[in-house]
Amino acid sequence: MNSTNARGSIAASLSIAAGAALVAALVTPASAQQPIERVEITGSALKRIDAETALPVQIISREEIEKTGAANVEQFLQAVGVALQGNSNSVVATAAGASSGGVSSVSLRGLGSQRTLVLIDGKRVAAGGTLTDSTTVDVNHIPASAIERIEVLKDGASAIYGSDAIAGVINFILRKDYRGGEVTAHTELTQHPGGRGYGLNALMGWGDMASQRFNATLIADFRHEDALYGRQRGFASRGIFPEHLNDTSSGNTFPANFAAADGSFGTRNPSFPTCPGPYSHVSPLFVDAGSLGCRFDPAGLVSLIPETDQQSIFGTLRMALTPEIQGYGQFSYSHKEQRTIIQPVPLSDQFALPPSHPLFAVAPYNGNSTFLLRPSSPYYPDAATQTRLGFVGTPDLLVRYRSEITGNRDITNLSDQTRVVLGLRGQLGGWDYDASFLHIETALTERVNGGYPILTKILPLLDSGQVNPFGPNTPATQAAADATQFRGDAYKTKTSIDGVQTKVTRDLTQMAGG
């Protein structure tokens, strides 16, 4: 009985105490409450709370990034395309074989990647380094595991950042204020083969700014992703759709098509109408137009996602030098390799040579990459084939060839990015200041592994009549064709930014609207 009363008394006391605490909290004056921290918002030169933001800033949290399951920034930005209202991304496989450098870019409001500014912790990032673009940033150099949040300014900010922010700003805020350690392994298991991947990232943090006056964070990230080709997905495995009157195939094929150089007859193929081979087909749309040739459908050989290996390390350090002065530093290094393999090069009179090319004014090329097959060649169609395909005589043949003898085009893009930031920030006499030094450098190399024959070497070989454009070749001819290939670095670029930035701000007055 006494025990029960004791518990009841204690419960009553706790209830009264809780009520008193609630009342005390309700009557606590605003001046005694914890002050709201003011932070720097993307697109503003002043520190303010989020509710005061004048421009439309969308903040994407780390939890939202993790929920998408994205393995890299490119995939995440595609997943939130609707939220970003009009963004379009250039993925790593876009324009493969066209000196794209494997750069993955982002474009806000459809104004282009060169008008969309990408920042890391509010500071600029060096461009990916392609031959034709000195401003577009490769967002895949930023590992998803290192991101705390993303701030997207969905309106122009050229008044603050310059003309490269006309479309808007995407600011990647890196993880800080972390104590402890964690290791995360992940895998990407697709329903069908292709596009699978795995990775490992580690996060370590030391120190507390409030009690120990410093904080350091180190993030290491490793990722691998298998290639994905059109042939591995039904929706991308073909480009011939007669039911929709649509055909994206090519007349430069293997076994090769040919036409009379004197114009006496049009497209023919000695294997017509069977058109053997996994990528050589009969297209009803062209047969209906009178063609007796085959079509090359490259859809199955298109690289939808290239094979990718990436290693990154990010480190941050912040230290309270005095109660009013904070020093900070950041270092990051990222190495990325992307291998893209696509269909063989086409070689025929249908492709022009530039006037500067050594063969431009040389017969039989005369401005294009002509492959002539003469009657003296052992691979010239025999009489039975001529009769079956409906032509007489022995004119020189213009061969429309897909260069099976030199194989698929194979390129590896190697990209290295190094970033160093050193700075001081604090308050002095009511003024906020931030002074920093930034160095960031991106080095890009496009390396050709094979599949790109040098025209001044391959065209004379084709013109010699030794190459069989309709079937297998002898080992000697294969070796001669392999010797015409270019292998090595197609180009190297280096893009860097070195800058010193100092910003001093303060509120001048409180306006009526707040």
Short mmCIF file of C-alpha atoms in Angstrom, two decimals:
data_model
loop_
_atom_site.label_atom_id
_atom_site.label_comp_id
_atom_site.label_asym_id
_atom_site.label_seq_id
_atom_site.Cartn_x
_atom_site.Cartn_y
_atom_site.Cartn_z
CA MET A 1 0.00 0.00 0.00
CA ASN A 2 2.74 2.42 0.93
CA SER A 3 4.66 1.37 -2.14
CA THR A 4 1.69 2.14 -4.39
CA ASN A 5 1.21 5.55 -2.80
CA ALA A 6 4.88 6.28 -3.23
CA ARG A 7 4.69 5.54 -6.95
CA GLY A 8 1.60 7.68 -7.25
CA SER A 9 3.33 10.54 -5.49
CA ILE A 10 6.31 10.27 -7.73
CA ALA A 11 4.12 10.21 -10.83
CA ALA A 12 2.23 13.24 -9.63
CA SER A 13 5.48 15.06 -8.94
CA LEU A 14 6.79 14.25 -12.39
CA SER A 15 3.55 15.45 -13.95
CA ILE A 16 3.66 18.72 -12.05
CA ALA A 17 7.34 19.20 -12.94
CA ALA A 18 6.65 18.56 -16.61
CA GLY A 19 3.78 21.01 -16.61
CA ALA A 20 5.90 23.63 -14.90
CA ALA A 21 8.65 23.12 -17.46
CA LEU A 22 6.12 23.52 -20.28
CA VAL A 23 4.79 26.74 -18.79
CA ALA A 24 8.33 28.02 -18.31
CA ALA A 25 9.11 27.26 -21.93
CA LEU A 26 5.98 29.07 -23.10
CA VAL A 27 6.82 32.23 -21.18
CA THR A 28 10.55 32.24 -21.95
CA PRO A 29 11.31 35.56 -23.68
CA ALA A 30 12.59 35.42 -27.25
CA SER A 31 15.89 36.94 -26.20
CA ALA A 32 16.59 33.90 -23.98
CA GLN A 33 15.86 31.34 -26.69
CA GLN A 34 18.68 29.78 -28.72
CA PRO A 35 19.55 32.10 -31.64
CA ILE A 36 18.84 30.93 -35.19
CA GLU A 37 22.04 30.21 -37.06
CA ARG A 38 22.47 32.29 -40.18
CA VAL A 39 24.05 30.48 -43.11
CA GLU A 40 25.14 31.44 -46.59
CA ILE A 41 22.49 30.59 -49.19
CA THR A 42 23.38 29.90 -52.81
CA GLY A 43 22.63 32.94 -54.94
CA SER A 44 22.98 35.47 -52.12
CA ALA A 45 25.91 37.57 -51.05
CA LEU A 46 24.56 37.81 -47.50
CA LYS A 47 24.19 35.29 -44.71
CA ARG A 48 20.55 34.74 -43.84
CA ILE A 49 18.08 32.11 -42.70
CA ASP A 50 16.34 30.00 -45.36
CA ALA A 51 13.00 31.75 -44.84
CA GLU A 52 14.55 35.03 -45.95
CA THR A 53 15.78 33.65 -49.28
CA ALA A 54 14.66 35.91 -52.15
CA LEU A 55 15.47 33.51 -55.02
CA PRO A 56 13.94 30.03 -55.59
CA VAL A 57 16.49 27.70 -53.98
CA GLN A 58 15.67 23.99 -53.85
CA ILE A 59 17.58 22.11 -51.15
CA ILE A 60 18.03 18.38 -51.69
CA SER A 61 19.06 16.54 -48.55
CA ARG A 62 21.41 13.61 -48.21
CA GLU A 63 18.45 11.40 -47.28
CA GLU A 64 16.79 12.22 -50.61
CA ILE A 65 19.99 11.36 -52.47
CA GLU A 66 20.28 7.99 -50.72
CA LYS A 67 16.63 7.11 -51.39
CA THR A 68 17.16 7.29 -55.16
CA GLY A 69 19.79 4.55 -54.98
CA ALA A 70 21.94 6.51 -57.45
CA ALA A 71 25.54 5.33 -57.78
CA ASN A 72 26.80 8.69 -59.02
CA VAL A 73 25.73 12.32 -59.38
CA GLU A 74 24.70 11.86 -63.02
CA GLN A 75 22.16 9.18 -62.10
CA PHE A 76 20.81 11.25 -59.23
CA LEU A 77 20.29 14.37 -61.33
CA GLN A 78 18.41 12.26 -63.88
CA ALA A 79 16.23 10.84 -61.09
CA VAL A 80 15.20 14.32 -59.90
CA GLY A 81 14.75 15.78 -63.40
CA VAL A 82 11.12 16.73 -62.73
CA ALA A 83 12.03 18.51 -59.50
CA LEU A 84 14.70 20.53 -61.26
CA GLN A 85 12.16 21.72 -63.85
CA GLY A 86 13.77 21.46 -67.24
CA ASN A 87 17.21 20.13 -66.53
CA SER A 88 18.83 18.00 -69.20
CA ASN A 89 21.95 15.95 -68.67
CA SER A 90 24.67 14.94 -71.10
CA VAL A 91 25.48 11.43 -69.94
CA VAL A 92 28.89 9.83 -70.26
CA ALA A 93 27.91 7.84 -73.36
CA THR A 94 26.42 10.78 -75.25
CA ALA A 95 28.14 11.37 -78.60
CA ALA A 96 30.54 8.51 -77.93
CA GLY A 97 33.36 8.64 -80.43
CA ALA A 98 32.86 12.36 -81.00
CA SER A 99 35.51 13.65 -78.58
CA SER A 100 33.00 14.01 -75.75
CA GLY A 101 35.67 13.01 -73.24
CA GLY A 102 33.16 11.00 -71.19
CA VAL A 103 32.01 14.21 -69.51
CA SER A 104 28.63 14.14 -67.77
CA SER A 105 27.11 17.60 -67.61
CA VAL A 106 23.93 19.22 -66.32
CA SER A 107 21.82 21.91 -67.94
CA LEU A 108 19.14 23.87 -66.12
CA ARG A 109 16.07 25.28 -67.92
CA GLY A 110 17.35 23.97 -71.26
CA LEU A 111 19.95 26.74 -71.56
CA GLY A 112 22.96 24.45 -71.81
CA SER A 113 25.70 23.23 -69.51
CA GLN A 114 27.86 26.23 -70.39
CA ARG A 115 25.22 28.48 -68.79
CA THR A 116 24.70 26.32 -65.69
CA LEU A 117 27.20 27.03 -62.93
CA VAL A 118 28.40 24.11 -60.80
CA LEU A 119 29.95 24.89 -57.42
CA ILE A 120 31.47 22.84 -54.59
CA ASP A 121 30.89 24.51 -51.21
CA GLY A 122 30.19 27.75 -53.03
CA LYS A 123 33.43 27.72 -55.03
CA ARG A 124 34.00 27.10 -58.72
CA VAL A 125 35.00 23.84 -60.37
CA ALA A 126 37.33 23.39 -63.35
CA ALA A 127 35.74 22.20 -66.58
CA GLY A 128 35.83 18.60 -67.76
CA GLY A 129 38.35 19.51 -70.45
CA THR A 130 36.90 18.49 -73.81
CA LEU A 131 38.37 19.95 -77.00
CA THR A 132 35.42 22.21 -77.70
CA ASP A 133 34.26 23.20 -74.20
CA SER A 134 36.20 25.13 -71.58
CA THR A 135 33.38 25.65 -69.06
CA THR A 136 31.23 22.50 -68.70
CA VAL A 137 31.89 20.65 -65.43
CA ASP A 138 32.00 16.86 -65.20
CA VAL A 139 29.67 16.28 -62.22
CA ASN A 140 30.70 12.63 -61.90
CA HIS A 141 33.98 13.73 -60.30
CA ILE A 142 31.92 14.45 -57.17
CA PRO A 143 31.16 11.12 -55.43
CA ALA A 144 27.62 10.88 -54.07
CA SER A 145 28.96 9.62 -50.73
CA ALA A 146 30.74 12.95 -50.11
CA ILE A 147 27.63 15.14 -50.52
CA GLU A 148 25.75 16.51 -47.51
CA ARG A 149 23.15 18.35 -49.56
CA ILE A 150 22.61 20.00 -52.93
CA GLU A 151 21.34 23.55 -53.31
CA VAL A 152 19.78 24.26 -56.69
CA LEU A 153 19.18 27.87 -57.62
CA LYS A 154 16.49 27.57 -60.30
CA ASP A 155 16.78 31.15 -61.53
CA GLY A 156 19.53 33.14 -63.17
CA ALA A 157 22.30 34.47 -60.93
CA SER A 158 24.56 36.21 -63.43
CA ALA A 159 24.62 39.39 -61.31
CA ILE A 160 26.48 37.46 -58.59
CA TYR A 161 28.38 34.72 -60.43
CA GLY A 162 28.69 35.91 -64.04
CA SER A 163 27.37 34.79 -67.43
CA ASP A 164 27.96 31.08 -66.77
CA ALA A 165 25.11 31.23 -64.19
CA ILE A 166 22.41 32.54 -66.54
CA ALA A 167 20.49 29.25 -66.31
CA GLY A 168 21.04 28.79 -62.58
CA VAL A 169 23.44 27.32 -60.04
CA ILE A 170 23.94 23.84 -58.60
CA ASN A 171 25.95 23.97 -55.38
CA PHE A 172 27.22 20.70 -53.90
CA ILE A 173 27.78 21.00 -50.15
CA LEU A 174 30.25 18.43 -48.83
CA ARG A 175 29.91 16.55 -45.56
CA LYS A 176 31.37 18.19 -42.44
CA ASP A 177 30.85 18.11 -38.65
CA TYR A 178 31.02 14.32 -38.61
CA ARG A 179 32.52 12.32 -35.75
CA GLY A 180 33.13 8.60 -35.87
CA GLY A 181 33.53 6.24 -38.77
CA GLU A 182 31.47 4.23 -41.20
CA VAL A 183 32.13 1.93 -44.13
CA THR A 184 29.46 1.26 -46.74
CA ALA A 185 29.52 -1.33 -49.51
CA HIS A 186 26.95 -1.24 -52.28
CA THR A 187 26.10 -3.18 -55.39
CA GLU A 188 23.90 -2.52 -58.39
CA LEU A 189 22.17 -5.71 -59.49
CA THR A 190 20.17 -5.24 -62.67
CA GLN A 191 17.44 -7.64 -63.76
CA HIS A 192 19.32 -8.39 -67.00
CA PRO A 193 23.08 -8.51 -67.69
CA GLY A 194 24.88 -5.23 -68.31
CA GLY A 195 25.07 -2.06 -66.27
CA ARG A 196 25.82 -3.86 -63.01
CA GLY A 197 28.25 -2.36 -60.54
CA TYR A 198 29.63 -2.26 -57.05
CA GLY A 199 31.44 0.14 -54.79
CA LEU A 200 32.87 0.90 -51.38
CA ASN A 201 33.10 4.16 -49.47
CA ALA A 202 34.53 5.02 -46.07
CA LEU A 203 33.89 8.09 -43.90
CA MET A 204 35.89 9.16 -40.85
CA GLY A 205 35.55 12.28 -38.74
CA TRP A 206 37.42 13.70 -35.75
CA GLY A 207 36.95 16.63 -33.42
CA ASP A 208 34.13 18.90 -32.32
CA MET A 209 34.11 22.59 -33.20
CA ALA A 210 32.27 23.53 -29.99
CA SER A 211 34.42 21.66 -27.47
CA GLN A 212 37.68 20.81 -29.25
CA ARG A 213 37.78 23.78 -31.62
CA PHE A 214 38.47 21.66 -34.71
CA ASN A 215 36.84 19.13 -36.99
CA ALA A 216 38.39 16.96 -39.71
CA THR A 217 36.58 14.73 -42.19
CA LEU A 218 38.04 12.18 -44.62
CA ILE A 219 36.00 10.41 -47.30
CA ALA A 220 37.31 7.70 -49.62
CA ASP A 221 35.16 6.31 -52.43
CA PHE A 222 35.65 3.50 -54.97
CA ARG A 223 33.16 2.58 -57.69
CA HIS A 224 32.98 0.20 -60.66
CA GLU A 225 30.21 -0.03 -63.24
CA ASP A 226 29.94 -2.56 -66.06
CA ALA A 227 29.17 -1.46 -69.60
CA LEU A 228 25.62 -1.63 -70.93
CA TYR A 229 25.01 -2.10 -74.66
CA GLY A 230 21.88 -1.72 -76.72
CA ARG A 231 21.81 -5.45 -77.49
CA GLN A 232 21.34 -6.13 -73.77
CA ARG A 233 18.03 -4.29 -73.57
CA GLY A 234 15.04 -5.02 -75.78
CA PHE A 235 13.99 -1.38 -76.12
CA ALA A 236 17.41 -0.40 -77.51
CA SER A 237 18.41 -3.50 -79.45
CA ARG A 238 17.20 -2.42 -82.91
CA GLY A 239 16.83 0.67 -85.03
CA ILE A 240 14.67 -0.69 -87.86
CA PHE A 241 10.93 -0.20 -87.27
CA PRO A 242 9.07 -0.72 -90.56
CA GLU A 243 5.75 -0.75 -88.70
CA HIS A 244 6.43 2.88 -87.79
CA LEU A 245 8.09 3.77 -91.12
CA ASN A 246 11.28 4.49 -89.19
CA ASP A 247 14.77 3.22 -90.01
CA THR A 248 17.96 4.55 -88.40
CA SER A 249 20.24 1.92 -89.96
CA SER A 250 23.22 2.57 -92.24
CA GLY A 251 24.00 1.58 -95.81
CA ASN A 252 27.67 1.12 -94.87
CA THR A 253 27.59 -2.45 -93.67
CA PHE A 254 29.30 -5.83 -93.50
CA PRO A 255 29.06 -7.81 -95.72
CA ALA A 256 29.47 -4.62 -97.73
CA ASN A 257 27.02 -3.02 -100.14
CA PHE A 258 28.23 -1.78 -103.48
CA ALA A 259 27.07 0.32 -106.42
CA ALA A 260 28.46 0.85 -109.92
CA ALA A 261 31.00 3.66 -110.06
CA ASP A 262 29.67 4.61 -113.51
CA GLY A 263 26.12 4.87 -112.16
CA SER A 264 24.78 1.97 -114.25
CA PHE A 265 23.08 0.40 -111.23
CA GLY A 266 22.34 1.22 -107.59
CA THR A 267 22.82 -0.52 -104.26
CA ARG A 268 23.51 -4.26 -104.31
CA ASN A 269 24.84 -6.81 -101.81
CA PRO A 270 26.11 -10.29 -102.76
CA SER A 271 24.44 -11.82 -99.68
CA PHE A 272 21.03 -10.27 -100.40
CA PRO A 273 18.36 -11.22 -99.37
CA THR A 274 19.74 -13.24 -96.43
CA CYS A 275 22.05 -10.45 -95.13
CA PRO A 276 23.93 -12.65 -92.61
CA GLY A 277 25.43 -11.40 -89.39
CA PRO A 278 23.95 -10.13 -86.15
CA TYR A 279 23.87 -6.49 -87.31
CA SER A 280 23.22 -6.87 -91.05
CA HIS A 281 19.53 -6.90 -91.95
CA VAL A 282 17.06 -6.47 -94.75
CA SER A 283 15.00 -3.32 -94.31
CA PRO A 284 11.55 -3.46 -95.96
CA LEU A 285 11.60 0.30 -96.29
CA PHE A 286 14.65 0.20 -98.58
CA VAL A 287 13.60 -2.94 -100.48
CA ASP A 288 10.33 -1.23 -101.28
CA ALA A 289 12.39 1.62 -102.71
CA GLY A 290 14.15 -0.79 -105.12
CA SER A 291 17.33 -1.48 -103.13
CA LEU A 292 18.91 -4.93 -103.30
CA GLY A 293 21.29 -4.11 -100.47
CA CYS A 294 21.57 -4.85 -96.76
CA ARG A 295 21.41 -2.42 -93.87
CA PHE A 296 23.72 -2.16 -90.87
CA ASP A 297 21.79 -1.66 -87.63
CA PRO A 298 24.25 -0.31 -85.02
CA ALA A 299 21.68 -0.13 -82.20
CA GLY A 300 22.90 -3.30 -80.51
CA LEU A 301 26.50 -2.06 -80.51
CA VAL A 302 25.72 1.36 -79.06
CA SER A 303 27.25 1.92 -75.63
CA LEU A 304 24.37 3.06 -73.41
CA ILE A 305 26.63 3.13 -70.34
CA PRO A 306 30.42 2.82 -70.60
CA GLU A 307 32.52 0.67 -68.33
CA THR A 308 33.63 2.96 -65.49
CA ASP A 309 36.16 2.81 -62.67
CA GLN A 310 36.55 5.72 -60.27
CA GLN A 311 38.54 6.37 -57.10
CA SER A 312 38.13 9.54 -55.05
CA ILE A 313 39.35 10.99 -51.78
CA PHE A 314 37.92 14.10 -50.10
CA GLY A 315 39.27 15.73 -46.95
CA THR A 316 38.16 18.80 -44.98
CA LEU A 317 39.66 20.52 -41.93
CA ARG A 318 38.20 23.38 -39.90
CA MET A 319 39.86 24.98 -36.89
CA ALA A 320 38.82 27.80 -34.56
CA LEU A 321 41.96 29.94 -34.38
CA THR A 322 40.24 32.47 -32.10
CA PRO A 323 36.59 32.86 -30.97
CA GLU A 324 36.07 35.09 -34.02
CA ILE A 325 38.38 33.53 -36.63
CA GLN A 326 38.05 30.12 -38.26
CA GLY A 327 40.58 28.60 -40.61
CA TYR A 328 39.52 25.94 -43.10
CA GLY A 329 40.99 23.77 -45.80
CA GLN A 330 39.83 21.20 -48.31
CA PHE A 331 41.65 18.70 -50.48
CA SER A 332 40.24 16.27 -53.00
CA TYR A 333 41.54 14.02 -55.73
CA SER A 334 39.47 11.98 -58.16
CA HIS A 335 40.61 9.58 -60.87
CA LYS A 336 38.11 8.26 -63.39
CA GLU A 337 38.47 5.83 -66.31
CA GLN A 338 35.66 5.24 -68.79
CA ARG A 339 35.93 2.77 -71.63
CA THR A 340 33.51 3.20 -74.53
CA ILE A 341 33.19 0.64 -77.32
CA ILE A 342 30.95 1.28 -80.33
CA GLN A 343 30.44 -0.04 -83.88
CA PRO A 344 33.27 -0.11 -86.48
CA VAL A 345 33.98 2.93 -88.60
CA PRO A 346 32.27 3.26 -92.00
CA LEU A 347 34.57 3.56 -95.01
CA SER A 348 33.04 4.57 -98.34
CA ASP A 349 32.60 7.32 -100.90
CA GLN A 350 29.75 8.69 -98.77
CA PHE A 351 32.12 10.26 -96.23
CA ALA A 352 33.95 13.44 -97.13
CA LEU A 353 37.59 14.17 -96.43
CA PRO A 354 38.59 17.65 -95.25
CA PRO A 355 40.52 19.76 -97.79
CA SER A 356 43.58 19.55 -95.56
CA HIS A 357 43.69 15.75 -95.76
CA PRO A 358 46.68 14.33 -97.72
CA LEU A 359 44.34 12.21 -99.89
CA PHE A 360 41.88 15.00 -100.66
CA ALA A 361 43.10 15.57 -104.23
CA VAL A 362 44.47 12.08 -104.85
CA ALA A 363 42.64 9.63 -107.14
CA PRO A 364 40.56 7.57 -106.61
CA TYR A 365 39.65 9.33 -103.35
CA ASN A 366 39.17 12.86 -104.70
CA GLY A 367 37.63 14.32 -101.57
CA ASN A 368 36.09 11.26 -99.93
CA SER A 369 37.10 7.93 -98.40
CA THR A 370 36.34 5.90 -101.54
CA PHE A 371 36.73 2.13 -101.43
CA LEU A 372 36.92 0.96 -105.07
CA LEU A 373 36.67 -2.73 -105.95
CA ARG A 374 38.00 -3.42 -109.44
CA PRO A 375 37.43 -6.51 -111.63
CA SER A 376 41.03 -7.55 -111.00
CA SER A 377 40.29 -8.23 -107.33
CA PRO A 378 39.69 -11.89 -106.40
CA TYR A 379 36.69 -10.69 -104.38
CA TYR A 380 34.88 -9.06 -107.32
CA PRO A 381 31.37 -10.61 -107.65
CA ASP A 382 31.39 -13.60 -110.02
CA ALA A 383 29.12 -14.04 -113.03
CA ALA A 384 26.49 -15.98 -111.07
CA THR A 385 26.27 -13.24 -108.48
CA GLN A 386 26.09 -10.59 -111.19
CA THR A 387 23.19 -12.42 -112.83
CA ARG A 388 21.37 -12.88 -109.53
CA LEU A 389 21.72 -9.20 -108.65
CA GLY A 390 20.83 -8.00 -112.12
CA PHE A 391 23.86 -6.20 -113.50
CA VAL A 392 26.02 -6.81 -116.56
CA GLY A 393 29.57 -5.93 -117.39
CA THR A 394 32.40 -5.35 -114.95
CA PRO A 395 32.34 -1.70 -113.83
CA ASP A 396 34.43 -0.53 -110.89
CA LEU A 397 32.36 -0.84 -107.74
CA LEU A 398 31.92 1.77 -105.03
CA VAL A 399 32.02 -0.32 -101.84
CA ARG A 400 30.02 0.92 -98.82
CA TYR A 401 31.92 -0.88 -96.07
CA ARG A 402 31.66 -1.18 -92.31
CA SER A 403 35.29 -1.79 -91.32
CA GLU A 404 34.95 -5.21 -89.71
CA ILE A 405 38.61 -5.87 -90.45
CA THR A 406 39.73 -3.18 -87.94
CA GLY A 407 37.07 -4.01 -85.33
CA ASN A 408 34.91 -1.91 -83.03
CA ARG A 409 35.98 1.57 -82.05
CA ASP A 410 37.46 1.39 -78.56
CA ILE A 411 38.27 4.50 -76.49
CA THR A 412 39.28 5.04 -72.86
CA ASN A 413 38.86 8.47 -71.29
CA LEU A 414 41.15 9.08 -68.31
CA SER A 415 40.30 12.08 -66.15
CA ASP A 416 42.06 13.36 -63.01
CA GLN A 417 40.80 16.23 -60.88
CA THR A 418 42.70 17.82 -57.99
CA ARG A 419 41.21 20.52 -55.75
CA VAL A 420 42.78 22.53 -52.90
CA VAL A 421 41.07 25.25 -50.84
CA LEU A 422 42.64 27.27 -47.99
CA GLY A 423 40.78 30.05 -46.24
CA LEU A 424 39.88 32.17 -43.23
CA ARG A 425 36.43 33.34 -42.19
CA GLY A 426 34.96 35.17 -39.25
CA GLN A 427 33.51 38.41 -37.94
CA LEU A 428 35.23 41.73 -37.32
CA GLY A 429 33.47 44.85 -36.12
CA GLY A 430 30.05 43.57 -37.19
CA TRP A 431 31.31 42.59 -40.63
CA ASP A 432 31.35 39.01 -41.98
CA TYR A 433 34.44 38.17 -44.01
CA ASP A 434 35.68 35.14 -45.94
CA ALA A 435 39.06 35.06 -47.69
CA SER A 436 40.24 31.97 -49.53
CA PHE A 437 42.67 30.57 -52.08
CA LEU A 438 41.44 28.01 -54.61
CA HIS A 439 43.36 25.73 -56.94
CA ILE A 440 41.50 23.16 -59.03
CA GLU A 441 42.78 21.29 -62.05
CA THR A 442 41.22 18.75 -64.40
CA ALA A 443 43.45 16.72 -66.72
CA LEU A 444 41.74 14.70 -69.45
CA THR A 445 43.26 12.18 -71.85
CA GLU A 446 41.35 10.41 -74.62
CA ARG A 447 43.19 7.18 -75.41
CA VAL A 448 42.42 5.14 -78.52
CA ASN A 449 42.72 1.39 -77.93
CA GLY A 450 41.75 0.36 -81.46
CA GLY A 451 39.17 0.56 -84.22
CA TYR A 452 40.42 3.83 -85.76
CA PRO A 453 42.43 3.08 -88.93
CA ILE A 454 44.54 5.89 -90.32
CA LEU A 455 42.91 6.79 -93.65
CA THR A 456 46.20 7.41 -95.47
CA LYS A 457 47.11 3.79 -94.67
CA ILE A 458 43.79 1.90 -94.77
CA LEU A 459 42.40 3.44 -97.98
CA PRO A 460 45.36 2.40 -100.18
CA LEU A 461 45.10 -1.09 -98.67
CA LEU A 462 41.39 -1.27 -99.51
CA ASP A 463 42.05 0.10 -102.99
CA SER A 464 44.65 -2.62 -103.63
CA GLY A 465 41.97 -5.31 -103.92
CA GLN A 466 43.52 -7.47 -101.16
CA VAL A 467 40.69 -6.91 -98.67
CA ASN A 468 37.54 -9.02 -98.85
CA PRO A 469 34.65 -6.68 -98.01
CA PHE A 470 32.11 -9.51 -98.10
CA GLY A 471 33.66 -12.13 -95.79
CA PRO A 472 36.73 -13.27 -93.83
CA ASN A 473 40.24 -12.23 -94.76
CA THR A 474 43.54 -14.06 -94.78
CA PRO A 475 45.84 -13.71 -91.74
CA ALA A 476 48.30 -11.68 -93.83
CA THR A 477 45.59 -9.21 -94.91
CA GLN A 478 44.27 -9.01 -91.36
CA ALA A 479 47.77 -8.19 -90.11
CA ALA A 480 48.21 -5.52 -92.79
CA ALA A 481 44.90 -3.92 -91.80
CA ASP A 482 45.81 -4.03 -88.11
CA ALA A 483 49.05 -2.18 -88.90
CA THR A 484 47.01 0.75 -90.25
CA GLN A 485 45.35 1.42 -86.89
CA PHE A 486 46.03 4.41 -84.72
CA ARG A 487 46.60 3.53 -81.09
CA GLY A 488 47.60 6.00 -78.42
CA ASP A 489 46.51 9.33 -77.00
CA ALA A 490 44.18 11.18 -79.35
CA TYR A 491 44.37 14.34 -77.27
CA LYS A 492 45.23 15.67 -73.82
CA THR A 493 43.81 18.74 -72.14
CA LYS A 494 44.32 20.48 -68.83
CA THR A 495 41.86 22.99 -67.39
CA SER A 496 42.70 24.80 -64.16
CA ILE A 497 41.49 27.60 -61.95
CA ASP A 498 43.72 29.51 -59.53
CA GLY A 499 42.04 32.28 -57.62
CA VAL A 500 41.98 34.38 -54.49
CA GLN A 501 38.56 35.47 -53.27
CA THR A 502 37.74 37.92 -50.51
CA LYS A 503 34.22 38.79 -49.47
CA VAL A 504 33.18 41.28 -46.80
CA THR A 505 29.48 41.78 -46.00
CA ARG A 506 27.12 43.14 -43.38
CA ASP A 507 23.48 44.14 -43.07
CA LEU A 508 23.17 47.90 -43.48
CA THR A 509 19.69 48.37 -42.07
CA GLN A 510 16.48 46.49 -41.25
CA MET A 511 13.81 47.22 -43.86
CA ALA A 512 10.09 47.27 -43.21
CA GLY A 513 9.45 43.99 -45.04
CA GLY A 514 11.95 42.10 -42.87
#
